[in-house]
PDB file of C-alpha atoms in Angstrom:
ATOM      1  CA  MET A 104      40.313  -4.226  62.619  1.00 70.00           C
ATOM      2  CA  ALA A 105      42.512  -1.158  62.249  1.00 76.00           C
ATOM      3  CA  PRO A 106      41.128   1.808  60.342  1.00 87.00           C
ATOM      4  CA  ARG A 107      42.393   2.422  56.838  1.00 90.00           C
ATOM      5  CA  ASN A 108      45.177   4.943  56.439  1.00 92.00           C
ATOM      6  CA  LYS A 109      45.065   6.592  52.999  1.00 93.00           C
ATOM      7  CA  GLU A 110      48.547   8.113  53.431  1.00 93.00           C
ATOM      8  CA  GLN A 111      50.068   4.693  54.088  1.00 95.00           C
ATOM      9  CA  GLU A 112      48.147   3.182  51.183  1.00 95.00           C
ATOM     10  CA  LEU A 113      49.517   5.888  48.870  1.00 95.00           C
ATOM     11  CA  GLU A 114      53.028   5.326  50.225  1.00 95.00           C
ATOM     12  CA  VAL A 115      52.708   1.567  49.582  1.00 96.00           C
ATOM     13  CA  LEU A 116      51.427   2.073  46.025  1.00 96.00           C
ATOM     14  CA  THR A 117      54.170   4.610  45.292  1.00 96.00           C
ATOM     15  CA  TRP A 118      56.789   2.170  46.600  1.00 96.00           C
ATOM     16  CA  ILE A 119      55.439  -0.779  44.589  1.00 97.00           C
ATOM     17  CA  PHE A 120      55.455   1.160  41.336  1.00 97.00           C
ATOM     18  CA  ASP A 121      58.831   2.803  42.074  1.00 96.00           C
ATOM     19  CA  VAL A 122      60.272  -0.696  42.509  1.00 96.00           C
ATOM     20  CA  LEU A 123      58.601  -1.814  39.279  1.00 96.00           C
ATOM     21  CA  GLY A 124      59.678   1.352  37.445  1.00 95.00           C
ATOM     22  CA  GLU A 125      56.102   2.018  36.360  1.00 95.00           C
ATOM     23  CA  LYS A 126      53.555   4.777  36.822  1.00 95.00           C
ATOM     24  CA  VAL A 127      50.942   4.199  39.539  1.00 95.00           C
ATOM     25  CA  PRO A 128      47.705   3.284  37.733  1.00 95.00           C
ATOM     26  CA  SER A 129      44.596   5.291  38.508  1.00 95.00           C
ATOM     27  CA  GLY A 130      41.978   3.682  40.670  1.00 95.00           C
ATOM     28  CA  GLN A 131      41.334   2.662  44.249  1.00 96.00           C
ATOM     29  CA  TYR A 132      44.160   1.056  46.226  1.00 96.00           C
ATOM     30  CA  GLU A 133      42.304  -2.235  46.758  1.00 95.00           C
ATOM     31  CA  ASP A 134      41.172  -2.370  43.107  1.00 95.00           C
ATOM     32  CA  ILE A 135      44.728  -1.916  41.811  1.00 96.00           C
ATOM     33  CA  LEU A 136      46.035  -4.751  44.009  1.00 97.00           C
ATOM     34  CA  LYS A 137      42.966  -7.037  44.087  1.00 95.00           C
ATOM     35  CA  ASP A 138      43.890  -9.518  41.337  1.00 95.00           C
ATOM     36  CA  GLY A 139      47.424  -9.983  42.678  1.00 96.00           C
ATOM     37  CA  ILE A 140      49.067  -9.275  39.304  1.00 96.00           C
ATOM     38  CA  TRP A 141      51.022  -6.236  40.522  1.00 97.00           C
ATOM     39  CA  LEU A 142      51.937  -8.038  43.740  1.00 97.00           C
ATOM     40  CA  CYS A 143      53.374 -10.981  41.781  1.00 98.00           C
ATOM     41  CA  LYS A 144      55.321  -8.595  39.549  1.00 97.00           C
ATOM     42  CA  LEU A 145      56.639  -6.861  42.684  1.00 97.00           C
ATOM     43  CA  ILE A 146      57.945 -10.034  44.347  1.00 97.00           C
ATOM     44  CA  ASN A 147      59.444 -11.152  41.028  1.00 97.00           C
ATOM     45  CA  LYS A 148      61.320  -7.841  40.877  1.00 96.00           C
ATOM     46  CA  LEU A 149      62.552  -8.276  44.464  1.00 95.00           C
ATOM     47  CA  ALA A 150      63.356 -11.979  44.058  1.00 95.00           C
ATOM     48  CA  PRO A 151      63.395 -12.915  40.355  1.00 95.00           C
ATOM     49  CA  GLY A 152      61.541 -16.106  39.507  1.00 95.00           C
ATOM     50  CA  SER A 153      59.547 -16.198  42.771  1.00 95.00           C
ATOM     51  CA  VAL A 154      56.205 -16.508  40.981  1.00 96.00           C
ATOM     52  CA  LYS A 155      56.512 -18.656  37.867  1.00 95.00           C
ATOM     53  CA  LYS A 156      52.999 -18.136  36.511  1.00 94.00           C
ATOM     54  CA  ILE A 157      50.974 -14.941  36.812  1.00 95.00           C
ATOM     55  CA  GLN A 158      47.325 -15.148  35.730  1.00 92.00           C
ATOM     56  CA  GLU A 159      46.755 -11.924  33.767  1.00 92.00           C
ATOM     57  CA  ARG A 160      43.010 -12.686  33.388  1.00 90.00           C
ATOM     58  CA  GLY A 161      40.636 -15.417  34.283  1.00 88.00           C
ATOM     59  CA  THR A 162      38.092 -16.502  36.837  1.00 89.00           C
ATOM     60  CA  ASN A 163      38.088 -15.178  40.388  1.00 90.00           C
ATOM     61  CA  PHE A 164      39.623 -18.463  41.482  1.00 90.00           C
ATOM     62  CA  GLN A 165      42.494 -18.099  38.997  1.00 90.00           C
ATOM     63  CA  LEU A 166      43.122 -14.499  40.073  1.00 93.00           C
ATOM     64  CA  MET A 167      43.077 -15.499  43.754  1.00 94.00           C
ATOM     65  CA  GLU A 168      45.872 -17.934  42.889  1.00 95.00           C
ATOM     66  CA  ASN A 169      48.040 -14.896  42.099  1.00 96.00           C
ATOM     67  CA  ILE A 170      47.554 -13.675  45.665  1.00 97.00           C
ATOM     68  CA  GLN A 171      48.349 -17.130  47.070  1.00 97.00           C
ATOM     69  CA  ARG A 172      51.511 -17.348  44.962  1.00 97.00           C
ATOM     70  CA  PHE A 173      52.510 -13.887  46.174  1.00 97.00           C
ATOM     71  CA  GLN A 174      51.897 -14.928  49.807  1.00 98.00           C
ATOM     72  CA  ALA A 175      54.058 -18.047  49.428  1.00 97.00           C
ATOM     73  CA  ALA A 176      56.810 -16.030  47.732  1.00 97.00           C
ATOM     74  CA  VAL A 177      56.954 -13.284  50.392  1.00 97.00           C
ATOM     75  CA  LYS A 178      57.067 -15.909  53.127  1.00 97.00           C
ATOM     76  CA  LYS A 179      60.041 -17.510  51.375  1.00 97.00           C
ATOM     77  CA  TYR A 180      61.559 -14.020  50.994  1.00 96.00           C
ATOM     78  CA  GLY A 181      61.455 -13.612  54.779  1.00 95.00           C
ATOM     79  CA  VAL A 182      58.192 -11.930  55.749  1.00 95.00           C
ATOM     80  CA  PRO A 183      56.950 -13.629  58.944  1.00 95.00           C
ATOM     81  CA  GLU A 184      53.823 -15.696  58.314  1.00 95.00           C
ATOM     82  CA  GLU A 185      51.842 -13.837  60.981  1.00 95.00           C
ATOM     83  CA  GLU A 186      52.440 -10.576  59.081  1.00 95.00           C
ATOM     84  CA  ILE A 187      51.110 -11.872  55.755  1.00 96.00           C
ATOM     85  CA  PHE A 188      47.524 -10.942  54.931  1.00 96.00           C
ATOM     86  CA  GLN A 189      44.909 -13.570  54.103  1.00 96.00           C
ATOM     87  CA  THR A 190      43.668 -13.884  50.512  1.00 96.00           C
ATOM     88  CA  ALA A 191      40.149 -12.736  51.511  1.00 95.00           C
ATOM     89  CA  ASP A 192      41.627  -9.647  53.231  1.00 96.00           C
ATOM     90  CA  LEU A 193      42.421  -8.310  49.777  1.00 95.00           C
ATOM     91  CA  PHE A 194      40.268 -10.171  47.280  1.00 94.00           C
ATOM     92  CA  GLU A 195      37.053  -9.795  49.264  1.00 94.00           C
ATOM     93  CA  ARG A 196      38.193  -6.550  50.921  1.00 94.00           C
ATOM     94  CA  ARG A 197      37.756  -8.005  54.378  1.00 95.00           C
ATOM     95  CA  ASN A 198      40.807  -6.335  55.917  1.00 96.00           C
ATOM     96  CA  ILE A 199      42.556  -3.825  53.660  1.00 96.00           C
ATOM     97  CA  PRO A 200      44.628  -2.358  56.571  1.00 96.00           C
ATOM     98  CA  GLN A 201      46.180  -5.820  57.034  1.00 96.00           C
ATOM     99  CA  VAL A 202      47.171  -5.829  53.355  1.00 97.00           C
ATOM    100  CA  THR A 203      48.917  -2.499  53.914  1.00 96.00           C
ATOM    101  CA  LEU A 204      50.718  -3.795  57.019  1.00 95.00           C
ATOM    102  CA  SER A 205      51.857  -6.876  55.093  1.00 96.00           C
ATOM    103  CA  LEU A 206      53.289  -4.734  52.321  1.00 97.00           C
ATOM    104  CA  TYR A 207      55.104  -2.591  54.891  1.00 95.00           C
ATOM    105  CA  ALA A 208      56.540  -5.819  56.314  1.00 95.00           C
ATOM    106  CA  LEU A 209      57.735  -6.777  52.837  1.00 96.00           C
ATOM    107  CA  GLY A 210      59.268  -3.326  52.420  1.00 95.00           C
ATOM    108  CA  ARG A 211      61.053  -3.752  55.751  1.00 93.00           C
ATOM    109  CA  ILE A 212      62.385  -7.202  54.821  1.00 93.00           C
ATOM    110  CA  THR A 213      63.918  -5.870  51.575  1.00 93.00           C
ATOM    111  CA  GLN A 214      66.447  -4.149  53.833  1.00 90.00           C
ATOM    112  CA  LYS A 215      67.747  -7.583  54.845  1.00 91.00           C
ATOM    113  CA  HIS A 216      68.465  -8.351  51.184  1.00 91.00           C
ATOM    114  CA  PRO A 217      71.667  -6.526  50.211  1.00 89.00           C
ATOM    115  CA  GLU A 218      71.100  -7.546  46.574  1.00 89.00           C
ATOM    116  CA  PHE A 219      68.067  -5.230  46.484  1.00 87.00           C
ATOM    117  CA  LYS A 220      69.205  -1.680  45.787  1.00 88.00           C
ATOM    118  CA  GLY A 221      65.773  -0.176  45.092  1.00 88.00           C
ATOM    119  CA  PRO A 222      63.611   2.206  47.091  1.00 88.00           C
ATOM    120  CA  THR A 223      62.724   1.445  50.696  1.00 86.00           C
ATOM    121  CA  LEU A 224      59.339   1.490  52.393  1.00 88.00           C
ATOM    122  CA  GLY A 225      58.828   2.484  56.000  1.00 76.00           C
ATOM    123  CA  PRO A 226      61.448   3.058  58.667  1.00 68.00           C
ATOM    124  CA  LYS A 227      64.996   1.777  58.353  1.00 67.00           C
ATOM    125  CA  MET A 228      65.577  -1.455  60.261  1.00 59.00           C
ATOM    126  CA  SER A 229      68.035  -1.185  63.106  1.00 58.00           C
ATOM    127  CA  ASP A 230      71.279  -3.064  62.964  1.00 58.00           C
ATOM    128  CA  LYS A 231      72.137  -5.688  65.554  1.00 58.00           C
ATOM    129  CA  ASN A 232      73.575  -3.937  68.587  1.00 59.00           C
ATOM    130  CA  GLU A 233      75.096  -6.545  70.850  1.00 62.00           C
ATOM    131  CA  ARG A 234      76.490  -5.447  74.181  1.00 64.00           C
ATOM    132  CA  SER A 235      78.816  -7.354  76.414  1.00 68.00           C
ATOM    133  CA  PHE A 236      79.257  -6.639  80.094  1.00 66.00           C
ATOM    134  CA  THR A 237      81.933  -7.754  82.526  1.00 72.00           C
ATOM    135  CA  GLU A 238      80.946  -9.711  85.648  1.00 75.00           C
ATOM    136  CA  GLU A 239      81.801  -6.598  87.658  1.00 74.00           C
ATOM    137  CA  GLN A 240      79.375  -4.479  85.597  1.00 69.00           C
ATOM    138  CA  LEU A 241      76.653  -7.081  85.937  1.00 64.00           C
ATOM    139  CA  ARG A 242      77.053  -7.204  89.725  1.00 71.00           C
ATOM    140  CA  ALA A 243      77.317  -3.427  90.197  1.00 67.00           C
ATOM    141  CA  HIS A 244      73.551  -2.942  90.317  1.00 61.00           C
ATOM    142  CA  GLU A 245      72.844  -5.667  92.921  1.00 63.00           C
ATOM    143  CA  GLY A 246      73.344  -3.329  95.880  1.00 60.00           C
ATOM    144  CA  GLN A 247      70.928  -0.811  94.409  1.00 59.00           C
ATOM    145  CA  LEU A 248      68.190  -3.411  94.090  1.00 55.00           C
ATOM    146  CA  ASN A 249      68.487  -4.387  97.738  1.00 56.00           C
ATOM    147  CA  LEU A 250      68.066  -0.762  98.778  1.00 54.00           C
ATOM    148  CA  GLN A 251      64.937  -0.398  96.680  1.00 53.00           C
ATOM    149  CA  MET A 252      63.369  -3.592  97.983  1.00 56.00           C
ATOM    150  CA  GLY A 253      63.488  -2.411 101.614  1.00 55.00           C
ATOM    151  CA  PHE A 254      61.839   0.897 100.808  1.00 54.00           C
ATOM    152  CA  ASN A 255      58.221  -0.029 101.734  1.00 56.00           C
ATOM    153  CA  LYS A 256      58.899  -0.819 105.408  1.00 56.00           C
ATOM    154  CA  GLY A 257      55.944   0.090 107.575  1.00 58.00           C
ATOM    155  CA  ALA A 258      53.443   0.017 104.726  1.00 57.00           C
ATOM    156  CA  SER A 259      50.673  -2.471 105.219  1.00 58.00           C
ATOM    157  CA  GLN A 260      47.113  -3.126 104.209  1.00 59.00           C
ATOM    158  CA  SER A 261      45.802  -3.758 107.700  1.00 60.00           C
ATOM    159  CA  GLY A 262      42.718  -1.680 108.275  1.00 58.00           C
ATOM    160  CA  HIS A 263      41.945  -1.676 104.572  1.00 56.00           C
ATOM    161  CA  GLY A 264      38.362  -2.887 104.315  1.00 56.00           C
ATOM    162  CA  GLY A 265      38.735  -4.480 100.883  1.00 56.00           C
ATOM    163  CA  PHE A 266      35.862  -5.218  98.561  1.00 55.00           C
ATOM    164  CA  GLY A 267      34.266  -7.956 100.623  1.00 55.00           C
ATOM    165  CA  ASN A 268      33.839  -5.871 103.774  1.00 52.00           C
ATOM    166  CA  THR A 269      30.124  -5.449 104.399  1.00 54.00           C
ATOM    167  CA  ARG A 270      30.322  -4.153 107.974  1.00 54.00           C
ATOM    168  CA  HIS A 271      29.233  -0.572 108.322  1.00 55.00           C
ATOM    169  CA  MET A 272      30.387   1.761 111.012  1.00 52.00           C
TER     170      MET A 272
END
C-alpha cells in the first residue's frame, strides 16, 4: 500500500469543493469523504443525474450505498474500473491512498468531457499525437540495426566458470 500524501489529499479536497462551489469542511480527509455524500454530489455536478438517491443519513450499510453509487457513476463517466477504489478502502479506511488515486483519475477523466468547464485536478492529459511514416523512413533504420547486431564478435562465455562450477584450481 502506498503511503498517504497529505498534499495530494488537500489538492483533491480543494478540487472537489471548487467543483461543488462550496467551502472545504473542517475535519480529516477520510472523515469528510467517508459517507460518500460529497462524492455523490461531485459526480452529480460532473454528470448531472448520475446518482439518483443520496443517503444523507442512515445506517452504515445505507451510507456505504452512496460510495457504491459513486463508484458505478464514475465508471460510467469513464474512469477505468481498475482505478476505482473499493468501498472498504474508504469506509473502513483500508486504503486511503487508493481513494486519492481514484479521485485523481476522475479529475483526469473530466478533461475528456468538453461539457465540463470547471477546475482541473492533476496534470493535463496529452492529446493524441499520431505520426505517419513513409516506407522509406521505416526502412531507413534497418541498416543501422544490422551494424549493431554484429558488434559483439569475439565475445564469448567460454572459460566462465558459472555458478555450478565446483572445481577448484
